[in-house]
Amino acid sequence: MTIMTKRVLIIDDERDIRDVVRVSLEEFAGWEVLTAASGLEGLQMALVEELDAILLDISMPGMDGFQICQELQNQATTRAIPIIMLTAKVLPDDRQRLKALNVAGFISKPFDPMTIWSQVAESLNW
Amino acid sequence: MLTLPAVLRRLLNRVPLRWALLLLGGMVIVGTVVILGRLPNWSGQQIALSFKVGAVALGVSLLTNALSLNRLRHLQSVNQQLAAAQLNQWLPTNDSISELNHLRQLAETVREGFFVYETESKLYSYVNPAYATIKGESLQAVYQGMSHWLDNIHPEDRPQIDAALEREAQGENFYQEYRYILPDGKVRWLISKAFPIRDETGTITRIVGTVEDISDRKATELALQESEARYRASEANLLNAQQIAHLGSWEFMPATEMINWSEELFHIFGLDPTDSEPAYAEIMAMIPEADRCIVATAINQAITNGTPYEIEHRIQRPDGMIRHLVSKGQAEMTNLPQGIRLFGTALDITDRKQAELGLQASEARFQEIAQTLNQISYVICVATGQYLYISPAYERLWGYSCASLYQNPSSWLDRVVPEDLDLVKAGLQKLLAGTKKRLQYRIFSATGGICWIESESSIVYDENGNPLRIVGIADDITDRKQLEQSLQEREAMLRAIGDNLPKGFIYQCTYESGISHYTYISAGIERLLGLRPEEVIANPVLTRSVGFDEDLAYADQIIQTALQHLAPIELQMRHRSLDGTVGWSAIRETPRQLADGQFVWDGVEIDITDFKRIETALRTSEELFRKAFHDAPIGMSLTTPDGQYLKVNARFCEITGYTEAELLRCTFQDITDPADVMGDLEGVQRLITGEARSFQMQKRYVTKTGEVVPVLMSTAPIRDHTGELLYFVGHVQDIRDRLKVERMKDEFISVVSHELRTPLTSIRGALGILESGVFKDRPEKANHMLQIAVSNSDRLVRLVNDILTFERLESGKVQYELTQCQVTDLMQEAVDGVQVIADQTSVTLSMTSLNATVLVSRDEIVQALTNLLSNAIKFSSPGATVWLRAKPGTGDWSPKNGGTGCDLRSPATHSANSYILFSVEDQGRGIPCDKFESIFDQFQQVDVSDSRIKGGTGLGLAICKKIVQQHGGQIWLDSTLGQGSIFYVALPIGPASGSSHPAHLASPSSRR
């Protein structure tokens, strides 16, 4: 019997962060982690891949996190995928914007790599 | 009068004619003399009496004359008879001879002249001695016919004699009176009777006649005529006198009831004098019933007792008028058959009576008044010093009885207050000397207090000019005196106030044709203007001498207008004080109308020099504050408690974008952003209630153009001394820049925090994973993590450094150490610094060299160049080249408007100092022109991704700009999209003219 493991996409323009997140989730949660270096790349992957969740960085060049989020939710195929935003922004304005989005949760940077998977799981009721 | 002649006749028949004539004459003379002599000084009664006597006398004399005449006539007829008898018996007989002798004897002795005249011989055949006597000739002369009698006739009478002789010749008898001139010249009145004797033929042979000397008679006749005339005249006078005296005389015979009235009596009774006298009963009827018995009684008494009476009674005239009469009457017994005769006079005293009544009435009224008047009136007899009259008011005022004063005329002096006694006595003396005196003195009144009395007396003189009486009045003037005194006190007080005015004076003046005349000036004028009151009153123009011309001219205008409208005058004027300084006065004059319609002006002038000084100082400080308000660098406003703008300064208008006029028409709510109004009002409310002394808030105004201007506003209430809220004062600062700065700071912080967090996330993550030991058996993986940690740490370091550098540059705490540096060295150092990165990215660095020095802070410039180079490298593709060049320049720095098609804003031109122009050129993707300015702001990157990808901090260019600017230089760029960019830095060789200090460069003092 195969346990279906979670397939999570991490979209962040920082390579190092991508690596850290992937390692954390793979090593500590055992999830399958896909990475995208830009919002567009992430969109494309979300459209074709089977995903259980998307970890989305807010501040990215090109289309930023907000825009990608909205786009994901516009698309029928990706609408159902829960999104968790990764953010280093702390300003109240940004918080408000975040709240306006229909996302499953937030994770602020920096995060503890050992516990990030549980934060995600909690937000998604896994 | 009818019975009187009878009486007289009898009397006269007994008395010889001569006596009668004497009596007559005497009475006439006496009567006339008496009447004429005494008329003026007699009273009415006396006049009446004299006229009575005169009337009687004249009546008597008239009658006497009449009677005498009768007697003469009688004698004459006897003469005639005699003559006739004589002639008839011409032929002598014995009897006739004896009779003739008898007759001759008679002729001889008779007084009358008798003659027989022969016409033929023209001689007298017989004349008696009397004839000769009468003719004044001797008998012989007559017989001889010495003179013809006709020639001796008075010429005036001659004509009538001749005429009579003519008639005689015709046969008439001759009977004539004429004057005959005697030989001795005397004139005699003769009466001649003659009749002719005719013979048988009828011729006149003889003239027989008598001649009588009627001189005496004639004289008497003449006298009688005269006296008759006089009588008539005096009768007329009597009538006149009676008329004047309204005196009528009457006679009444009770027995026959015959009544005789004088003409005047008719008038008195209102009857017509031409009618006959009324009857007794009628007269009685005219007497009012009340008086009738008085009259009747009086008359009866007179009749019975023979006493004369004098009564007053009224009569009623037919026309109804009542007249008052005084009737006097007397009875006498006469020998006439009628017996008693009453006679008397009646005097119409109606006018007198009326006057009397009037006088009584007015006297009564006077008495009444005198009784009730509070005024004392008095009459003193000078001679005796006694009071003839003192009115009852005396008792009331003096408390003494009037009787006491009658008794003791000087008793009133007891009451006089001792101090005034001398005055009173002196007054009395003066009065007697002839001056009309009005006295004022005090007495101890009946009620015990002090009374002021004013008395006025004058002297009445008799016809000789001697003082007869003193008449006077005295009044209680206590009230008036008190009023006078209080008035005097008031005046004294006013003067005292006026005189005691500190540095000022009061005055009163009138205006005549615009020029003032002073009626009163208090003493203070001397202190203030150095002029004495009397000087100025005498010469009103004096006040102008201490004034200033402009002030005087202005004052004249004001006065003119004020005079026209009778409005108060208010002025401020300068004057030259005694010590030469200039002082200020405030003058106020108001008009006041007196009882007689004239206007006086009451004025006060007060020194206001100090006040004026304070005013000036105040105005100066006001000016200061006004300037401070209007020129303040922050916006200031004053609003009413309702928010209405009262005052705004220029800066406020700038900030809010409205003109002053517009703002004064609106409230702060009108121009406040709706979202902030509530908060504003709440804050204001707290001020009103006193909860807060001031409140601050950030709010936005909406300008006229709709722009939203954020401001920081402080508001505080202004209250008066009672705590009443007057208005709010607000300070407003445009915080656009600050907000921008804050926003930028926030952004900066956000970005910085974001930037810091990003590498931190990597570090934390990497180290966390390592720590977990999950890679303890996988060294490559572990190493990878370490690498992440290390590189991100470096990144963090760089970031922190840049931030700190930038902040340090910003804060102005940098102290540059300036040294002369070789340009090439600087460039080389920068190149060396980025060589590694360049190699890593396969970018070629190319550098020119320049032999020049600049006075700069070495490290900073190197850093700047380094930043530029690293940017250039970052944005270059592998294989590209980055050039670093430097060349000298002078004058204008404006970059060449290269063929980029971009309009570069030229930097400010500096002076003609020489500079070094560095440039860093790359072949990157270029920068859009709208970012040429903003790219130098912190964290402004063309693309947010750049820093990520390139590992930059976003502060590089900002740091460059700061460094370059602080060296007095300029940094700008030129770029073509898709081709590349060139960054220029111009640095002055020496310190630029804009920099403050040659030894070190201080950063600009203000941040914004």
Tab-separated table of N, CA and C in Angstrom, chain B residues 676-765:
chain	number	residue	atom	x	y	z
B	676	ASP	N	-11.508	63.629	8.103
B	676	ASP	CA	-10.853	64.144	9.303
B	676	ASP	C	-11.712	65.085	10.098
B	677	VAL	N	-12.851	65.483	9.531
B	677	VAL	CA	-13.669	66.518	10.172
B	677	VAL	C	-14.114	66.087	11.562
B	678	MET	N	-14.554	64.857	11.628
B	678	MET	CA	-15.064	64.373	12.914
B	678	MET	C	-13.995	64.472	13.993
B	679	GLY	N	-12.827	63.969	13.656
B	679	GLY	CA	-11.732	64.012	14.623
B	679	GLY	C	-11.374	65.431	15.027
B	680	ASP	N	-11.409	66.294	14.061
B	680	ASP	CA	-11.100	67.697	14.302
B	680	ASP	C	-12.106	68.292	15.288
B	681	LEU	N	-13.362	68.032	14.988
B	681	LEU	CA	-14.414	68.583	15.846
B	681	LEU	C	-14.318	68.025	17.255
B	682	GLU	N	-14.002	66.744	17.332
B	682	GLU	CA	-13.870	66.145	18.660
B	682	GLU	C	-12.770	66.833	19.448
B	683	GLY	N	-11.687	67.066	18.766
B	683	GLY	CA	-10.568	67.728	19.424
B	683	GLY	C	-10.934	69.134	19.871
B	684	VAL	N	-11.633	69.827	18.998
B	684	VAL	CA	-12.058	71.184	19.318
B	684	VAL	C	-12.990	71.181	20.520
B	685	GLN	N	-13.846	70.190	20.531
B	685	GLN	CA	-14.787	70.067	21.646
B	685	GLN	C	-14.042	69.921	22.964
B	686	ARG	N	-12.986	69.127	22.936
B	686	ARG	CA	-12.197	68.940	24.165
B	686	ARG	C	-11.586	70.260	24.603
B	687	LEU	N	-11.251	71.091	23.642
B	687	LEU	CA	-10.695	72.402	23.986
B	687	LEU	C	-11.750	73.289	24.615
B	688	ILE	N	-12.932	73.224	24.051
B	688	ILE	CA	-14.013	74.080	24.536
B	688	ILE	C	-14.362	73.730	25.969
B	689	THR	N	-14.435	72.423	26.215
B	689	THR	CA	-14.833	72.018	27.568
B	689	THR	C	-13.711	72.211	28.569
B	690	GLY	N	-12.537	72.456	28.044
B	690	GLY	CA	-11.424	72.651	28.954
B	690	GLY	C	-10.729	71.349	29.316
B	691	GLU	N	-11.176	70.266	28.694
B	691	GLU	CA	-10.576	68.966	28.960
B	691	GLU	C	-9.106	68.956	28.555
B	692	ALA	N	-8.844	69.649	27.470
B	692	ALA	CA	-7.462	69.701	26.995
B	692	ALA	C	-7.082	71.145	26.779
B	693	ARG	N	-5.802	71.454	26.977
B	693	ARG	CA	-5.336	72.820	26.762
B	693	ARG	C	-4.982	73.042	25.311
B	694	SER	N	-4.659	71.966	24.634
B	694	SER	CA	-4.401	72.068	23.204
B	694	SER	C	-4.554	70.671	22.625
B	695	PHE	N	-4.736	70.640	21.326
B	695	PHE	CA	-4.719	69.299	20.749
B	695	PHE	C	-4.067	69.329	19.384
B	696	GLN	N	-3.442	68.179	19.089
B	696	GLN	CA	-2.707	68.065	17.843
B	696	GLN	C	-3.322	66.948	17.055
B	697	MET	N	-3.391	67.185	15.767
B	697	MET	CA	-3.770	66.032	14.955
B	697	MET	C	-3.226	66.192	13.563
B	698	GLN	N	-3.088	65.048	12.944
B	698	GLN	CA	-2.750	65.066	11.535
B	698	GLN	C	-4.051	65.064	10.780
B	699	LYS	N	-4.180	65.996	9.898
B	699	LYS	CA	-5.397	66.040	9.128
B	699	LYS	C	-5.060	66.445	7.725
B	700	ARG	N	-6.052	66.324	6.907
B	700	ARG	CA	-5.833	66.723	5.536
B	700	ARG	C	-6.760	67.866	5.168
B	701	TYR	N	-6.192	68.824	4.486
B	701	TYR	CA	-7.015	69.884	3.895
B	701	TYR	C	-7.226	69.534	2.438
B	702	VAL	N	-8.367	69.959	1.941
B	702	VAL	CA	-8.592	69.814	0.507
B	702	VAL	C	-8.449	71.201	-0.098
B	703	THR	N	-7.448	71.367	-0.962
B	703	THR	CA	-7.209	72.695	-1.508
B	703	THR	C	-8.266	73.033	-2.532
B	704	LYS	N	-8.159	74.277	-2.981
B	704	LYS	CA	-9.116	74.765	-3.975
B	704	LYS	C	-9.121	73.867	-5.198
B	705	THR	N	-7.912	73.356	-5.536
B	705	THR	CA	-7.816	72.548	-6.750
B	705	THR	C	-8.157	71.090	-6.494
B	706	GLY	N	-8.520	70.792	-5.243
B	706	GLY	CA	-8.902	69.425	-4.943
B	706	GLY	C	-7.752	68.580	-4.433
B	707	GLU	N	-6.580	69.192	-4.383
B	707	GLU	CA	-5.437	68.437	-3.901
B	707	GLU	C	-5.590	68.177	-2.413
B	708	VAL	N	-5.161	67.051	-1.989
B	708	VAL	CA	-5.240	66.739	-0.558
B	708	VAL	C	-3.887	67.025	0.058
B	709	VAL	N	-3.899	67.880	1.052
B	709	VAL	CA	-2.654	68.286	1.687
B	709	VAL	C	-2.643	67.779	3.113
B	710	PRO	N	-1.718	66.895	3.416
B	710	PRO	CA	-1.640	66.452	4.811
B	710	PRO	C	-0.898	67.498	5.638
B	711	VAL	N	-1.452	67.795	6.808
B	711	VAL	CA	-0.803	68.761	7.698
B	711	VAL	C	-0.797	68.227	9.102
B	712	LEU	N	0.137	68.797	9.864
B	712	LEU	CA	0.106	68.571	11.295
B	712	LEU	C	-0.436	69.836	11.914
B	713	MET	N	-1.553	69.712	12.615
B	713	MET	CA	-2.218	70.888	13.133
B	713	MET	C	-2.200	70.887	14.655
B	714	SER	N	-1.841	72.012	15.227
B	714	SER	CA	-1.963	72.205	16.677
B	714	SER	C	-2.993	73.295	16.902
B	715	THR	N	-3.894	73.035	17.776
B	715	THR	CA	-4.916	74.042	18.061
B	715	THR	C	-4.968	74.306	19.546
B	716	ALA	N	-5.112	75.572	19.869
B	716	ALA	CA	-5.247	75.934	21.276
B	716	ALA	C	-6.294	77.022	21.405
B	717	PRO	N	-7.012	77.039	22.515
B	717	PRO	CA	-8.041	78.068	22.692
B	717	PRO	C	-7.429	79.346	23.258
B	718	ILE	N	-8.042	80.481	22.933
B	718	ILE	CA	-7.659	81.756	23.511
B	718	ILE	C	-8.860	82.255	24.298
B	719	ARG	N	-8.604	82.476	25.579
B	719	ARG	CA	-9.706	82.939	26.411
B	719	ARG	C	-9.406	84.341	26.942
B	720	ASP	N	-10.476	85.070	27.326
B	720	ASP	CA	-10.247	86.367	27.960
B	720	ASP	C	-10.093	86.181	29.469
B	721	HIS	N	-9.977	87.283	30.185
B	721	HIS	CA	-9.653	87.183	31.608
B	721	HIS	C	-10.757	86.509	32.408
B	722	THR	N	-11.976	86.472	31.833
B	722	THR	CA	-13.038	85.803	32.578
B	722	THR	C	-13.104	84.325	32.231
B	723	GLY	N	-12.276	83.935	31.287
B	723	GLY	CA	-12.292	82.536	30.903
B	723	GLY	C	-13.211	82.262	29.737
B	724	GLU	N	-13.811	83.306	29.252
B	724	GLU	CA	-14.701	83.159	28.107
B	724	GLU	C	-13.874	82.850	26.866
B	725	LEU	N	-14.348	81.903	26.084
B	725	LEU	CA	-13.611	81.501	24.894
B	725	LEU	C	-13.759	82.554	23.812
B	726	LEU	N	-12.641	83.068	23.366
B	726	LEU	CA	-12.671	84.091	22.329
B	726	LEU	C	-12.510	83.469	20.955
B	727	TYR	N	-11.398	82.775	20.786
B	727	TYR	CA	-11.186	82.116	19.498
B	727	TYR	C	-10.115	81.043	19.656
B	728	PHE	N	-9.928	80.284	18.565
B	728	PHE	CA	-8.886	79.267	18.529
B	728	PHE	C	-7.740	79.764	17.671
B	729	VAL	N	-6.551	79.430	18.125
B	729	VAL	CA	-5.402	79.701	17.271
B	729	VAL	C	-4.847	78.363	16.811
B	730	GLY	N	-4.593	78.301	15.531
B	730	GLY	CA	-4.102	77.023	15.000
B	730	GLY	C	-2.777	77.187	14.288
B	731	HIS	N	-1.906	76.230	14.496
B	731	HIS	CA	-0.648	76.169	13.764
B	731	HIS	C	-0.721	74.961	12.837
B	732	VAL	N	-0.331	75.214	11.634
B	732	VAL	CA	-0.468	74.160	10.635
B	732	VAL	C	0.852	73.999	9.901
B	733	GLN	N	1.308	72.758	9.855
B	733	GLN	CA	2.552	72.496	9.148
B	733	GLN	C	2.262	71.520	8.019
B	734	ASP	N	2.751	71.932	6.896
B	734	ASP	CA	2.610	71.045	5.733
B	734	ASP	C	3.533	69.846	5.952
B	735	ILE	N	2.953	68.685	6.066
B	735	ILE	CA	3.783	67.508	6.326
B	735	ILE	C	3.863	66.587	5.114
B	736	ARG	N	3.579	67.166	3.990
B	736	ARG	CA	3.724	66.333	2.790
B	736	ARG	C	5.102	65.719	2.709
B	737	ASP	N	6.081	66.565	2.835
B	737	ASP	CA	7.450	66.060	2.752
B	737	ASP	C	7.714	65.077	3.867
B	738	ARG	N	7.311	65.468	5.031
B	738	ARG	CA	7.587	64.575	6.165
B	738	ARG	C	6.887	63.252	5.973
B	739	LEU	N	5.649	63.348	5.523
B	739	LEU	CA	4.930	62.097	5.285
B	739	LEU	C	5.612	61.273	4.219
B	740	LYS	N	6.040	62.015	3.246
B	740	LYS	CA	6.743	61.306	2.187
B	740	LYS	C	7.961	60.631	2.780
B	741	VAL	N	8.634	61.454	3.570
B	741	VAL	CA	9.816	60.898	4.203
B	741	VAL	C	9.446	59.711	5.068
B	742	GLU	N	8.360	59.906	5.796
B	742	GLU	CA	7.945	58.794	6.652
B	742	GLU	C	7.561	57.581	5.842
B	743	ARG	N	6.838	57.921	4.778
B	743	ARG	CA	6.441	56.817	3.909
B	743	ARG	C	7.670	56.119	3.380
B	744	MET	N	8.619	56.971	2.988
B	744	MET	CA	9.847	56.410	2.465
B	744	MET	C	10.564	55.648	3.545
B	745	LYS	N	10.535	56.226	4.713
B	745	LYS	CA	11.187	55.543	5.821
B	745	LYS	C	10.487	54.203	6.071
B	746	ASP	N	9.153	54.311	6.071
B	746	ASP	CA	8.415	53.051	6.261
B	746	ASP	C	8.745	52.046	5.182
B	747	GLU	N	8.740	52.627	4.009
B	747	GLU	CA	9.088	51.733	2.904
B	747	GLU	C	10.493	51.192	3.091
B	748	PHE	N	11.351	52.110	3.436
B	748	PHE	CA	12.743	51.742	3.646
B	748	PHE	C	12.816	50.621	4.675
B	749	ILE	N	12.107	50.924	5.782
B	749	ILE	CA	12.136	49.912	6.841
B	749	ILE	C	11.547	48.604	6.340
B	750	SER	N	10.460	48.796	5.635
B	750	SER	CA	9.839	47.581	5.107
B	750	SER	C	10.779	46.853	4.178
B	751	VAL	N	11.344	47.676	3.301
B	751	VAL	CA	12.260	47.022	2.360
B	751	VAL	C	13.460	46.465	3.090
B	752	VAL	N	14.004	47.303	3.960
B	752	VAL	CA	15.189	46.846	4.699
B	752	VAL	C	14.870	45.599	5.485
B	753	SER	N	13.732	45.687	6.128
B	753	SER	CA	13.392	44.508	6.940
B	753	SER	C	13.190	43.303	6.036
B	754	HIS	N	12.585	43.614	4.947
B	754	HIS	CA	12.402	42.523	3.992
B	754	HIS	C	13.756	42.024	3.505
B	755	GLU	N	14.579	43.010	3.189
B	755	GLU	CA	15.904	42.642	2.695
B	755	GLU	C	16.692	41.877	3.729
B	756	LEU	N	16.566	42.306	4.954
B	756	LEU	CA	17.290	41.621	6.028
B	756	LEU	C	16.708	40.223	6.261
B	757	ARG	N	15.432	40.194	6.209
B	757	ARG	CA	14.788	38.907	6.491
B	757	ARG	C	15.115	37.847	5.441
B	758	THR	N	15.258	38.335	4.245
B	758	THR	CA	15.485	37.338	3.186
B	758	THR	C	16.769	36.532	3.414
B	759	PRO	N	17.924	37.179	3.525
B	759	PRO	CA	19.111	36.365	3.804
B	759	PRO	C	19.018	35.662	5.153
B	760	LEU	N	18.364	36.309	6.098
B	760	LEU	CA	18.213	35.690	7.412
B	760	LEU	C	17.421	34.383	7.313
B	761	THR	N	16.415	34.457	6.479
B	761	THR	CA	15.625	33.230	6.267
B	761	THR	C	16.518	32.105	5.762
B	762	SER	N	17.378	32.458	4.805
B	762	SER	CA	18.272	31.449	4.241
B	762	SER	C	19.220	30.938	5.313
B	763	ILE	N	19.735	31.882	6.083
B	763	ILE	CA	20.702	31.487	7.112
B	763	ILE	C	20.031	30.612	8.142
B	764	ARG	N	18.961	31.076	8.600
B	764	ARG	CA	18.221	30.328	9.634
B	764	ARG	C	17.819	28.964	9.143
B	765	GLY	N	17.331	28.980	7.960
B	765	GLY	CA	16.911	27.704	7.386
B	765	GLY	C	18.090	26.730	7.271
